[in-house]
PDB file of C-alpha atoms and ligand atoms in Angstrom:
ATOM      1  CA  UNK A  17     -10.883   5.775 -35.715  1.00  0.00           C
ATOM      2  CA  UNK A  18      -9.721   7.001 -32.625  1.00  0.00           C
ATOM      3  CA  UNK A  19     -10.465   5.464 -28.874  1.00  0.00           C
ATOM      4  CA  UNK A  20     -13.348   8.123 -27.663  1.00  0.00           C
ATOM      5  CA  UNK A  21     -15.903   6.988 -31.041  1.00  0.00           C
ATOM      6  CA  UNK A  22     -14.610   3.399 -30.937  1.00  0.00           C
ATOM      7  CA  UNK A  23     -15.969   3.259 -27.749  1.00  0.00           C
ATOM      8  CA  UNK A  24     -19.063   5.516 -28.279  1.00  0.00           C
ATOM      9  CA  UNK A  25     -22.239   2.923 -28.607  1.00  0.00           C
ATOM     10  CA  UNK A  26     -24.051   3.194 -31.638  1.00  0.00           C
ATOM     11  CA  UNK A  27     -27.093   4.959 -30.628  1.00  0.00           C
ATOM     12  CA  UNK A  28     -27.391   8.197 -32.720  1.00  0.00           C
ATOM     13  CA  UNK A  29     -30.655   6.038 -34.503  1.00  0.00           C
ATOM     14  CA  UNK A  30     -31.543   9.008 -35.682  1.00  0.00           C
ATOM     15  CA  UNK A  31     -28.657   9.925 -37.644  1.00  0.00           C
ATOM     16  CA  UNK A  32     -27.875   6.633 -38.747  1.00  0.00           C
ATOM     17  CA  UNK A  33     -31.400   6.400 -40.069  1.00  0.00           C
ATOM     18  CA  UNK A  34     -31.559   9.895 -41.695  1.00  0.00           C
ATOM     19  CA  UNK A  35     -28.520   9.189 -43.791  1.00  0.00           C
ATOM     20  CA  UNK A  36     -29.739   5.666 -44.726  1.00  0.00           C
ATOM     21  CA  UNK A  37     -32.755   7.579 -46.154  1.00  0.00           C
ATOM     22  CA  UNK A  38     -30.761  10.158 -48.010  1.00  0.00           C
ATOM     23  CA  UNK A  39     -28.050   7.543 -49.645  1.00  0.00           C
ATOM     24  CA  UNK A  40     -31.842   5.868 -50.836  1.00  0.00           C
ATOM     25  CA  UNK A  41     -33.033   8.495 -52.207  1.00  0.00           C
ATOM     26  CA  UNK A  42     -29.926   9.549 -54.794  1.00  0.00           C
ATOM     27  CA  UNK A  43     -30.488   6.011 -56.742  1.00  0.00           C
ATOM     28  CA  UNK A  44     -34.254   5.998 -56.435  1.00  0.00           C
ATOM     29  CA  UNK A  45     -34.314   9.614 -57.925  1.00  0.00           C
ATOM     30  CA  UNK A  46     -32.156   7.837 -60.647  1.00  0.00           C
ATOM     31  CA  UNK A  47     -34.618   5.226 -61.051  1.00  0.00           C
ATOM     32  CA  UNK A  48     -36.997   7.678 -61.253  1.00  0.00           C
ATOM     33  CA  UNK A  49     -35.475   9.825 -63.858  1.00  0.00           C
ATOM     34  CA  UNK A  50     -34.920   6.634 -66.019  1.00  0.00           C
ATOM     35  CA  UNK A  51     -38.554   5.496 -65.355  1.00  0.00           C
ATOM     36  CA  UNK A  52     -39.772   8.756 -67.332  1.00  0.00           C
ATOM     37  CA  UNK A  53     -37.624   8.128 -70.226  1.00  0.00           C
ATOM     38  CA  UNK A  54     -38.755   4.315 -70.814  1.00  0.00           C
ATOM     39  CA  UNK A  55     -42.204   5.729 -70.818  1.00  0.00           C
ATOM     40  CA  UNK A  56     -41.311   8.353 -73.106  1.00  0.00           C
ATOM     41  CA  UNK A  57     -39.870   6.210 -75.045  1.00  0.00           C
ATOM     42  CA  UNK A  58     -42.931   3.388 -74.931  1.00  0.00           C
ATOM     43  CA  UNK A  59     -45.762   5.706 -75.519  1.00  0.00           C
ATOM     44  CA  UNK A  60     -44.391   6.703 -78.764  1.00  0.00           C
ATOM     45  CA  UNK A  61     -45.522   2.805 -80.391  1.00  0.00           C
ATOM     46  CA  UNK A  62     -48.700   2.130 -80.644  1.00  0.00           C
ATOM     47  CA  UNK A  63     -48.515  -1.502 -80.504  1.00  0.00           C
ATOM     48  CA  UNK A  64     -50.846  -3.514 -77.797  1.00  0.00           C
ATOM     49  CA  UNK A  65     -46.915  -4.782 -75.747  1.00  0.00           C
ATOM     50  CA  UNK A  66     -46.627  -1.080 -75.954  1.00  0.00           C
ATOM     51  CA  UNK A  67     -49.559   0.337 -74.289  1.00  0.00           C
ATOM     52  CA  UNK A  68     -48.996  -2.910 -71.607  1.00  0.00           C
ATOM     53  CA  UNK A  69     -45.352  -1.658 -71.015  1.00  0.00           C
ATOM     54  CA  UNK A  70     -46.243   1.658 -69.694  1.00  0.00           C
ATOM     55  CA  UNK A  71     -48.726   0.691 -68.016  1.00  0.00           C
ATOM     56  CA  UNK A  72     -46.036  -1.274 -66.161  1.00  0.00           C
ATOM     57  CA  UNK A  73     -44.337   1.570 -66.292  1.00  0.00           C
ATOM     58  CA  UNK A  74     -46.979   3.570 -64.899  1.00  0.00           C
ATOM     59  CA  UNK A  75     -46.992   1.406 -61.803  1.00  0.00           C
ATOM     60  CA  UNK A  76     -43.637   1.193 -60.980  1.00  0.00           C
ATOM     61  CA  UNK A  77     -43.251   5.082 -61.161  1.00  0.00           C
ATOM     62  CA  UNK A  78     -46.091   5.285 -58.585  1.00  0.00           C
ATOM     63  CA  UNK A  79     -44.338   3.030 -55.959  1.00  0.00           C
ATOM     64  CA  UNK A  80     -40.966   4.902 -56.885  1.00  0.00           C
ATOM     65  CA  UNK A  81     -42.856   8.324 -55.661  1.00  0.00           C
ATOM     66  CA  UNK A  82     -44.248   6.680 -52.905  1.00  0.00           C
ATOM     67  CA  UNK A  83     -40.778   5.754 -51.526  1.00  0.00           C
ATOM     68  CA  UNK A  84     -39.819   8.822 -52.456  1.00  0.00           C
ATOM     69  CA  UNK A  85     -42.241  10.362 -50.303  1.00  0.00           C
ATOM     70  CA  UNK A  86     -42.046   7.725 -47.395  1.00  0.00           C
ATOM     71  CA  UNK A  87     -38.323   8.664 -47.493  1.00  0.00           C
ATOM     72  CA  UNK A  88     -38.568  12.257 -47.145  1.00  0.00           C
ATOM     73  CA  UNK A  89     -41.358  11.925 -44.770  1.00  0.00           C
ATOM     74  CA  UNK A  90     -39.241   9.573 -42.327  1.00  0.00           C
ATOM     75  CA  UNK A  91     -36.085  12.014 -42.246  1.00  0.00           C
ATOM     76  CA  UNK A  92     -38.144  14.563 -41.408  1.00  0.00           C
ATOM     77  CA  UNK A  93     -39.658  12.285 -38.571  1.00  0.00           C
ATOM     78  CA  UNK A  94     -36.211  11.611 -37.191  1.00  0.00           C
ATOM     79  CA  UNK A  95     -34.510  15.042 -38.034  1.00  0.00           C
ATOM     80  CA  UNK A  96     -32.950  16.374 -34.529  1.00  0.00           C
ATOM     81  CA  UNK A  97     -31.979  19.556 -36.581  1.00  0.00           C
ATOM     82  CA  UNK A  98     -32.207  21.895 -33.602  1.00  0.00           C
ATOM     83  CA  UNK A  99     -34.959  24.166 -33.913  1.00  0.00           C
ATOM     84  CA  UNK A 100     -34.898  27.467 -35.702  1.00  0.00           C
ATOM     85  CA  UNK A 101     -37.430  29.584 -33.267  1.00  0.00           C
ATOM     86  CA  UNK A 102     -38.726  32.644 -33.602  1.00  0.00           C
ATOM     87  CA  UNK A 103     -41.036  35.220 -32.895  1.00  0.00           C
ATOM     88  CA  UNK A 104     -44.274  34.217 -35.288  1.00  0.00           C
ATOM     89  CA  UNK A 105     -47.518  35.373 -35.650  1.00  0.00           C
ATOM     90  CA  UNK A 106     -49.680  31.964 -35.736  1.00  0.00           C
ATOM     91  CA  UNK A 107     -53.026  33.289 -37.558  1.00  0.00           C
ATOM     92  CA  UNK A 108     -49.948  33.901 -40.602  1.00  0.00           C
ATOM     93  CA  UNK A 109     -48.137  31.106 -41.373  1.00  0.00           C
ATOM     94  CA  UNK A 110     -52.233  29.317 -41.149  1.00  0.00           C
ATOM     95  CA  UNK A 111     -53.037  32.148 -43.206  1.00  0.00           C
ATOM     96  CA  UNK A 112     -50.225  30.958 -45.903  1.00  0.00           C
ATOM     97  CA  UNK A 113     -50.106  27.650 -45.684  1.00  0.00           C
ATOM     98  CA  UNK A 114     -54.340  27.450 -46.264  1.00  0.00           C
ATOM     99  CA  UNK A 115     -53.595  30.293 -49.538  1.00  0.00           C
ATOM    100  CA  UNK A 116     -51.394  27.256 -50.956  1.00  0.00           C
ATOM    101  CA  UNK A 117     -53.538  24.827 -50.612  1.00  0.00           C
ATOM    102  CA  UNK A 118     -56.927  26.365 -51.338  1.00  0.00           C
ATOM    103  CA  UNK A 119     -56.434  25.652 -55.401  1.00  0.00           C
ATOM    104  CA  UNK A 120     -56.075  22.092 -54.790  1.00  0.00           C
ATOM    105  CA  UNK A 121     -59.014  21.942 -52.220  1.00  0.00           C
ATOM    106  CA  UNK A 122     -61.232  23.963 -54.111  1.00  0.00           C
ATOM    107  CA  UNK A 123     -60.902  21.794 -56.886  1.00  0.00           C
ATOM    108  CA  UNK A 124     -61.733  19.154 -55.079  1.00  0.00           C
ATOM    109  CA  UNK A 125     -65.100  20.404 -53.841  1.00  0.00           C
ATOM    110  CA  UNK A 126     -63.887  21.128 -50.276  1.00  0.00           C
ATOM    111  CA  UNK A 127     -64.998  24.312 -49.098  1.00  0.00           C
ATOM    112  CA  UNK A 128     -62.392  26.225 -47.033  1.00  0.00           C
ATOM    113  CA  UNK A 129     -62.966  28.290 -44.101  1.00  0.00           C
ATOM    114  CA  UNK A 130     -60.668  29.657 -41.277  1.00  0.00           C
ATOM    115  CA  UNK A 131     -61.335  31.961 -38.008  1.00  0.00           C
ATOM    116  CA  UNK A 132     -58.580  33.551 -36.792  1.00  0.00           C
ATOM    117  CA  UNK A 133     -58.019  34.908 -33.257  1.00  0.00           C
ATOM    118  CA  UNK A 134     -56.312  38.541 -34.378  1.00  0.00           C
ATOM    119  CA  UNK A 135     -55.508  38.993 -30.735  1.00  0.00           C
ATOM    120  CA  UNK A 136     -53.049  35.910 -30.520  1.00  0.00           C
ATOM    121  CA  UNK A 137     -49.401  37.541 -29.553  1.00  0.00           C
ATOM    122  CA  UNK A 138     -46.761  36.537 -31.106  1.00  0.00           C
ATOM    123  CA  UNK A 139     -44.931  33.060 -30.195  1.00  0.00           C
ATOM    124  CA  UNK A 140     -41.797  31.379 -30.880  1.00  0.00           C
ATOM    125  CA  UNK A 141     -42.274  29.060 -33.277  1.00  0.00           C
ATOM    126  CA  UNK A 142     -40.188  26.988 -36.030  1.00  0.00           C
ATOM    127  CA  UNK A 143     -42.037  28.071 -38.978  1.00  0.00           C
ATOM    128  CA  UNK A 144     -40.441  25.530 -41.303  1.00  0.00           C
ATOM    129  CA  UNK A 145     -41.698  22.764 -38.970  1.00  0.00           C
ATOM    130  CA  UNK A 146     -45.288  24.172 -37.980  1.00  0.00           C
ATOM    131  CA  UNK A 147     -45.983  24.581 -42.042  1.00  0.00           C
ATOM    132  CA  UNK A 148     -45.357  21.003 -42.297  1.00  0.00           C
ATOM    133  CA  UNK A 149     -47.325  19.966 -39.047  1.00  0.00           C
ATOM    134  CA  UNK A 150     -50.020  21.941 -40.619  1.00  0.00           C
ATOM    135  CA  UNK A 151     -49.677  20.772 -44.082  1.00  0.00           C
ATOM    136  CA  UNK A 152     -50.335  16.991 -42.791  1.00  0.00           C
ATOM    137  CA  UNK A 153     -52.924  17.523 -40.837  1.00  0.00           C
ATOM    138  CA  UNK A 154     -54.689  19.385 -44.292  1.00  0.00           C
ATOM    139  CA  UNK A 155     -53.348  16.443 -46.207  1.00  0.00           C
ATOM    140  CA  UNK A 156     -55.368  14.009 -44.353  1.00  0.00           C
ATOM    141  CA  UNK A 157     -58.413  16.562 -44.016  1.00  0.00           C
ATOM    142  CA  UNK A 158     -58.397  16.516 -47.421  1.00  0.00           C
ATOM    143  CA  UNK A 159     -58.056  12.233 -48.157  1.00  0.00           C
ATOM    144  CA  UNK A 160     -60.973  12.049 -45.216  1.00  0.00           C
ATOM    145  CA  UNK A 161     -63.204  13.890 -47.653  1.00  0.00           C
ATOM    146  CA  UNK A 162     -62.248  12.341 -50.700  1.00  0.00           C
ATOM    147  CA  UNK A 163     -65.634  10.275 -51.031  1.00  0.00           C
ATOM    148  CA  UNK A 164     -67.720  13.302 -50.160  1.00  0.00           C
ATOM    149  CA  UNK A 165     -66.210  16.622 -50.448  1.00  0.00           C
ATOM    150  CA  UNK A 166     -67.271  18.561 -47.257  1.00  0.00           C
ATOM    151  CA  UNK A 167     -65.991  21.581 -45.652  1.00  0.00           C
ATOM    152  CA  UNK A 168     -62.137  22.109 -44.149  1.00  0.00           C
ATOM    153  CA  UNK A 169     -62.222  24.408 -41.314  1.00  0.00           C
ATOM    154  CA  UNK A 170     -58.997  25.791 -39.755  1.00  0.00           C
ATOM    155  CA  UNK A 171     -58.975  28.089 -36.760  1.00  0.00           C
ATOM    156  CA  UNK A 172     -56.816  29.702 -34.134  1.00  0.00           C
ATOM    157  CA  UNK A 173     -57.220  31.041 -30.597  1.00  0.00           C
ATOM    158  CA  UNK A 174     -55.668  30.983 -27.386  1.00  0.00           C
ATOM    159  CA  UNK A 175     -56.482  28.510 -24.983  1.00  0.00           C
ATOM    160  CA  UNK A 176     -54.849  29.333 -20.927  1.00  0.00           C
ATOM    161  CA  UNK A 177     -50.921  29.433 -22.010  1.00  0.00           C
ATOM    162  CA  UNK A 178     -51.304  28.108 -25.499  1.00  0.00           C
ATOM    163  CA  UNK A 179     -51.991  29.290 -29.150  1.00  0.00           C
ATOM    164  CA  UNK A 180     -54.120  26.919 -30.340  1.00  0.00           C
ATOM    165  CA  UNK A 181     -54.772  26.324 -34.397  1.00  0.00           C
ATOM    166  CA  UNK A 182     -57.208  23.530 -34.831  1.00  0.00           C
ATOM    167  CA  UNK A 183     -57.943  21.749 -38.714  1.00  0.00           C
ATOM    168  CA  UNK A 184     -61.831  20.401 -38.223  1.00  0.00           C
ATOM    169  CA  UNK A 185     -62.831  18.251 -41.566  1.00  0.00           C
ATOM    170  CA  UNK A 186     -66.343  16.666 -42.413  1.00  0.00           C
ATOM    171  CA  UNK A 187     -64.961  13.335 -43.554  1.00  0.00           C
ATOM    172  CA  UNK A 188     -65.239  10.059 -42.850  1.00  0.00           C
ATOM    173  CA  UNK A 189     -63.703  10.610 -39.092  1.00  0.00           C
ATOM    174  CA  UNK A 190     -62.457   7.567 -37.122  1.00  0.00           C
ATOM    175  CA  UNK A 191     -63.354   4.918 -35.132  1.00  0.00           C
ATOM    176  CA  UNK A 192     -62.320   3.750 -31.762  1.00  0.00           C
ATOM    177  CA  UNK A 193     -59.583   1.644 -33.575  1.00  0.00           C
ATOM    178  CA  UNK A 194     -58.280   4.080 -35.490  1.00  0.00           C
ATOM    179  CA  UNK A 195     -58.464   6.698 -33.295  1.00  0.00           C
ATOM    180  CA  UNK A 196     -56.304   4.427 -31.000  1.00  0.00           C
ATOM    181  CA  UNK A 197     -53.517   4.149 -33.177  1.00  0.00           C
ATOM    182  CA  UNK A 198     -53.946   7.369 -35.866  1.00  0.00           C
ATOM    183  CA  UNK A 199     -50.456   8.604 -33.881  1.00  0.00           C
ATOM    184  CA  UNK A 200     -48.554   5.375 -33.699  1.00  0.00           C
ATOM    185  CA  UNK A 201     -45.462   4.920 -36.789  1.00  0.00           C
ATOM    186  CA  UNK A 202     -46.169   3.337 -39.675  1.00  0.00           C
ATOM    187  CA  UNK A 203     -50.730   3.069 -39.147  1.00  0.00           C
ATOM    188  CA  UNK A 204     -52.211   4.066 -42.087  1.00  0.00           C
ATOM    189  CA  UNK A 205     -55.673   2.899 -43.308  1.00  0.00           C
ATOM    190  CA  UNK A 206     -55.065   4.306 -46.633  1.00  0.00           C
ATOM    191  CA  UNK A 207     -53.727   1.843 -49.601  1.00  0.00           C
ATOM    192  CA  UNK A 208     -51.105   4.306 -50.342  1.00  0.00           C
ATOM    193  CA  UNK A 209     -50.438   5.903 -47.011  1.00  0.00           C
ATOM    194  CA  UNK A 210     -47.251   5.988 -45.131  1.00  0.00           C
ATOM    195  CA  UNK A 211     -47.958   6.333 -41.357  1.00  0.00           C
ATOM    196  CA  UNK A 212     -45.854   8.730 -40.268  1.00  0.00           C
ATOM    197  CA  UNK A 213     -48.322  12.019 -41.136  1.00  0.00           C
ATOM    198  CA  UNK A 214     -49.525  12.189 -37.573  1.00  0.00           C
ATOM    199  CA  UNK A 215     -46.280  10.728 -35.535  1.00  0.00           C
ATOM    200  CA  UNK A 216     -44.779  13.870 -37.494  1.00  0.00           C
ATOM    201  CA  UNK A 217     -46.935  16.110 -36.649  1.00  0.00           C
ATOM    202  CA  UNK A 218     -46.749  14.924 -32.719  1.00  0.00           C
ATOM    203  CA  UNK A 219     -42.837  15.373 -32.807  1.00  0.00           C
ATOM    204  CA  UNK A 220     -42.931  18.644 -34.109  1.00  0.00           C
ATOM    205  CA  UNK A 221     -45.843  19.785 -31.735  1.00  0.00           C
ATOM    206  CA  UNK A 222     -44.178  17.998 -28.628  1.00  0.00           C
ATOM    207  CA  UNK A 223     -40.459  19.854 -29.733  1.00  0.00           C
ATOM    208  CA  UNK A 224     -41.794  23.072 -29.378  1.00  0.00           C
ATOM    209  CA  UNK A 225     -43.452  21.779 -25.555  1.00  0.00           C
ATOM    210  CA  UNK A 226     -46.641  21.987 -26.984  1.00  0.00           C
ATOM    211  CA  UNK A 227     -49.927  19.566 -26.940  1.00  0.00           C
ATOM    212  CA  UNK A 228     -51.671  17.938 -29.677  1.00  0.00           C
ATOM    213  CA  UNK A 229     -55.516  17.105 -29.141  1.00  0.00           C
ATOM    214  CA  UNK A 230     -57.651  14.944 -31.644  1.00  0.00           C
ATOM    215  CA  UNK A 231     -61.639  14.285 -31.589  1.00  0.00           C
ATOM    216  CA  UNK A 232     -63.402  12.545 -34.366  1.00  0.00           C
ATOM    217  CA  UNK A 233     -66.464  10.557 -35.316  1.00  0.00           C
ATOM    218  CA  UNK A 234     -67.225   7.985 -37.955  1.00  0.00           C
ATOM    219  CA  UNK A 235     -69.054   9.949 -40.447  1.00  0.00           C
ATOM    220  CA  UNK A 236     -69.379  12.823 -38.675  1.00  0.00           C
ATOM    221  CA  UNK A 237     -65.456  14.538 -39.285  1.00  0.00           C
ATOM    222  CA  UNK A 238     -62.618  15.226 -37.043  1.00  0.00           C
ATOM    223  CA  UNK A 239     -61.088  17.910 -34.873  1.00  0.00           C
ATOM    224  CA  UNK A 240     -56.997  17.938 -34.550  1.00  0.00           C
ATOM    225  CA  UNK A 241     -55.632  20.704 -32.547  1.00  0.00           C
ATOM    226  CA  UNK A 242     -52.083  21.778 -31.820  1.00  0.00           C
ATOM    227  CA  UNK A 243     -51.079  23.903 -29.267  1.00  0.00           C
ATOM    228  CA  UNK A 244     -47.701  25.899 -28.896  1.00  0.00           C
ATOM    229  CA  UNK A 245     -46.636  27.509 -25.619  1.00  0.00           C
ATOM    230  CA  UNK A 246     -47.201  31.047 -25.547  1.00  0.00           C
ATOM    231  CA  UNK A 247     -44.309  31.844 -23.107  1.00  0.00           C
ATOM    232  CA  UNK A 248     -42.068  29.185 -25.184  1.00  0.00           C
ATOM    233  CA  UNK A 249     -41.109  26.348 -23.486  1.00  0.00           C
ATOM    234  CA  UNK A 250     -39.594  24.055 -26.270  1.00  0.00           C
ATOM    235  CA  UNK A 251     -36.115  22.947 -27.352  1.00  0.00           C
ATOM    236  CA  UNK A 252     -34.378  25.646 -27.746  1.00  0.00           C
ATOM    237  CA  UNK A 253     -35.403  27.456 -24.677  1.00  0.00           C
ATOM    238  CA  UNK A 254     -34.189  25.013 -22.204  1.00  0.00           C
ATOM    239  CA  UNK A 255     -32.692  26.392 -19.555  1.00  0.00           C
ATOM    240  CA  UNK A 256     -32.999  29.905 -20.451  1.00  0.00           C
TER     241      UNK A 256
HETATM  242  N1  ADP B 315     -58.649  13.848 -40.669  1.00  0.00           N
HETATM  243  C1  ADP B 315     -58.735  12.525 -40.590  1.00  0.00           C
HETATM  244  N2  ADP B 315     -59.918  11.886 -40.780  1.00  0.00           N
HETATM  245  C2  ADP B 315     -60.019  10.547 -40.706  1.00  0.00           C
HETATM  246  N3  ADP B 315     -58.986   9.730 -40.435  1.00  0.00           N
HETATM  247  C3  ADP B 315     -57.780  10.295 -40.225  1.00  0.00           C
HETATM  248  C4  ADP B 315     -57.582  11.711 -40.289  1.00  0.00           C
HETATM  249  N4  ADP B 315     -56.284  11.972 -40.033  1.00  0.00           N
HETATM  250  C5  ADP B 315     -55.689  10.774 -39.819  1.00  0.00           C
HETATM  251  N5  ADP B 315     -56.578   9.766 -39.940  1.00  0.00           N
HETATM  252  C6  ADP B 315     -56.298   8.326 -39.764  1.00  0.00           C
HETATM  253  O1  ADP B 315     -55.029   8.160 -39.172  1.00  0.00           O
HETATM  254  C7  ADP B 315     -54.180   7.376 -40.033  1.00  0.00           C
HETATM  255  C8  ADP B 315     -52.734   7.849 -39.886  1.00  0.00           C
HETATM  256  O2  ADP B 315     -52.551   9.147 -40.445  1.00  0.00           O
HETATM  257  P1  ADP B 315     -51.107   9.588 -40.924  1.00  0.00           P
HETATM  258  O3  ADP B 315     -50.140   9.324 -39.822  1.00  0.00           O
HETATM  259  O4  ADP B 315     -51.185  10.964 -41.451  1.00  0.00           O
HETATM  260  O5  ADP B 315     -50.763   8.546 -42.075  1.00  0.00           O
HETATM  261  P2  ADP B 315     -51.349   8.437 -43.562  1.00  0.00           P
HETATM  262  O6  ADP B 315     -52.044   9.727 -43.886  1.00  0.00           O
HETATM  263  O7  ADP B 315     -50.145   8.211 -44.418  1.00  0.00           O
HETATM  264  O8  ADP B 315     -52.282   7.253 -43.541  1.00  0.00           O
HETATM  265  C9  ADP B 315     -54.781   7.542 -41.409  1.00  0.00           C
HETATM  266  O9  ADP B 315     -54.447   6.467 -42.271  1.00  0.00           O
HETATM  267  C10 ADP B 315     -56.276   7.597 -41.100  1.00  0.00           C
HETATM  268  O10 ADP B 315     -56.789   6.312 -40.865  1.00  0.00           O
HETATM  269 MG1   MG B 316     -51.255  11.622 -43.491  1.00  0.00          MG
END
C-alpha cells in the first residue's frame, strides 16, 4: 500500500458497500442453487418428515430470494456508475417498460392505461436507470392493488422545463404516516418489502436533476410523478 491510499480516509461507502453486496451474493446464489436440489430431492418421498422438510425448504428459499433481491436492490441504490445519457424519447421507454409488464398486470385484474404526450422532445436520459425507476414505481402500483385489483394509469407530458411521466394506481394509497416516510431507506409496510423501491427511484430521478412528486389517499390510490430536465441538467452535464 503506498502513502497517498494509506492516508486516503475510508469514505468511498458506496463502494465499500456495493462490493460487500456482490461478495454476498456469490454464496447466497450457492445456497440457493443447493436449496433447489434438497427440495428436489425431498419431494420425491412421500413420507409426512418429507412433505414437512420442504416445506422448510420452501421457506428458507423464499428468504434466500428475498436477500437476493434486497441485495441487488441496495447496489443499485448505492451504484455511482456514472450515467450513460442520451438522447431518449420518454413516451418509449414508458411505452416498453408498460408492454413488459402488462401480462403480469393483466393477470392480476389491473387494468392498464397510459396517455402519452407525442409532442414531448427528446431528452437525455439514462435509459437503464429510468426503466428501473419506472419499474418500481409499477411494482408498488401493482402490491397497492393487490386486495382489489383497480386500474394502473401511466402518463407523460411536459410540465414548464420538465418531461413529466406520472404512474397513478387505485390502491390502497397512504396515510399521513406513510406518506411521511414512503422515501426514507429501509420503510416498507409490506411483510416482505425491502425499503429501498422509492429511495431508488429518488436517486435516480435526483441524478438526472430532476424532481419526484407523490400524492395519495387512503383508499382512494396514489399519484407518483418524475420529472427529467428537458434541457438536461444532471450528472453528466455538469459543467458543460
Ligand atoms: N403506490 C403505492 N400505494 C400505496 N403505498 C405505497 C405505494 N408506493 C409506495 N408505498 C408505500 O411506501 C413504502 C415504501 O415503498 P418502497 O420504497 O418501494 O419499498 P417496498 O415496496 O419494498 O415496501 C411501501 O411499503 C408502501 O407502504
Ligand atoms: Mg417497492
Amino acid at each position: 500500500m503506498n502513502e497517498e491510499s494509506m492516508e486516503k480516509p475510508l469514505t468511498d461507502w458506496s463502494a465499500l458497500l456495493g462490493g460487500l453486496a456482490h461478495e454476498l451474493k456469490n454464496p447466497l446464489s450457492t445456497i440457493n442453487l443447493n436449496l433447489q436440489l434438497l427440495r428436489e430431492q425431498q419431494s420425491m418421498g412421500d413420507t409426512p418428515q418429507a412433505e414437512r422438510s420442504v416445506k422448510k425448504v420452501d421457506l428458507l428459499l423464499g428468504e434466500v430470494e428475498r436477500l437476493q433481491t434486497m441485495l441487488t436492490d441496495f447496489q443499485r441504490l448505492v451504484s455511482n456508475a456514472p450515467l450513460d445519457m442520451r438522447e431518449k424519447n420518454l413516451n418509449d421507454i414508458v411505452a416498453d417498460v408498460l408492454e413488459f409488464e402488462n401480462e403480469d398486470l393483466t393477470r392480476r385484474g389491473i387494468g392498464v392505461a397510459s396517455q402519452f404526450d407525442r409532442n414531448l422532445p427528446l431528452i437525455p436520459l439514462d435509459e437503464n436507470l429510468v426503466r428501473q425507476a419506472l419499474l418500481n414505481l409499477i411494482v408498488n402500483a401493482r402490491d397497492a392493488m393487490e386486495d382489489a385489483p383497480g386500474t394502473l394509469t401511466v402518463s407523460t407530458r411536459r410540465e414548464g422545463d420538465y418531461a413529466l411521466v406520472e404512474v397513478i394506481d387505485t390502491g390502497v394509497g397512504m396515510d399521513e404516516e406513510t406518506l411521511k416516510r414512503a422515501f426514507a431507506v429501509y420503510f416498507s409496510t409490506k411483510q416482505r418489502g425491502t425499503g429501498l423501491g422509492l429511495p431508488m427511484v429518488r436517486r435516480i430521478v435526483e441524478r438526472h436533476g430532476g424532481i419526484v412528486t407523490c400524492d395519495s389517499s387512503p383508499g382512494v390510490g396514489t399519484r407518483i410523478g418524475m420529472g427529467f430536465p428537458i434541457k438536461g441538467e444532471g450528472e453528466c452535464d455538469e459543467g458543460s
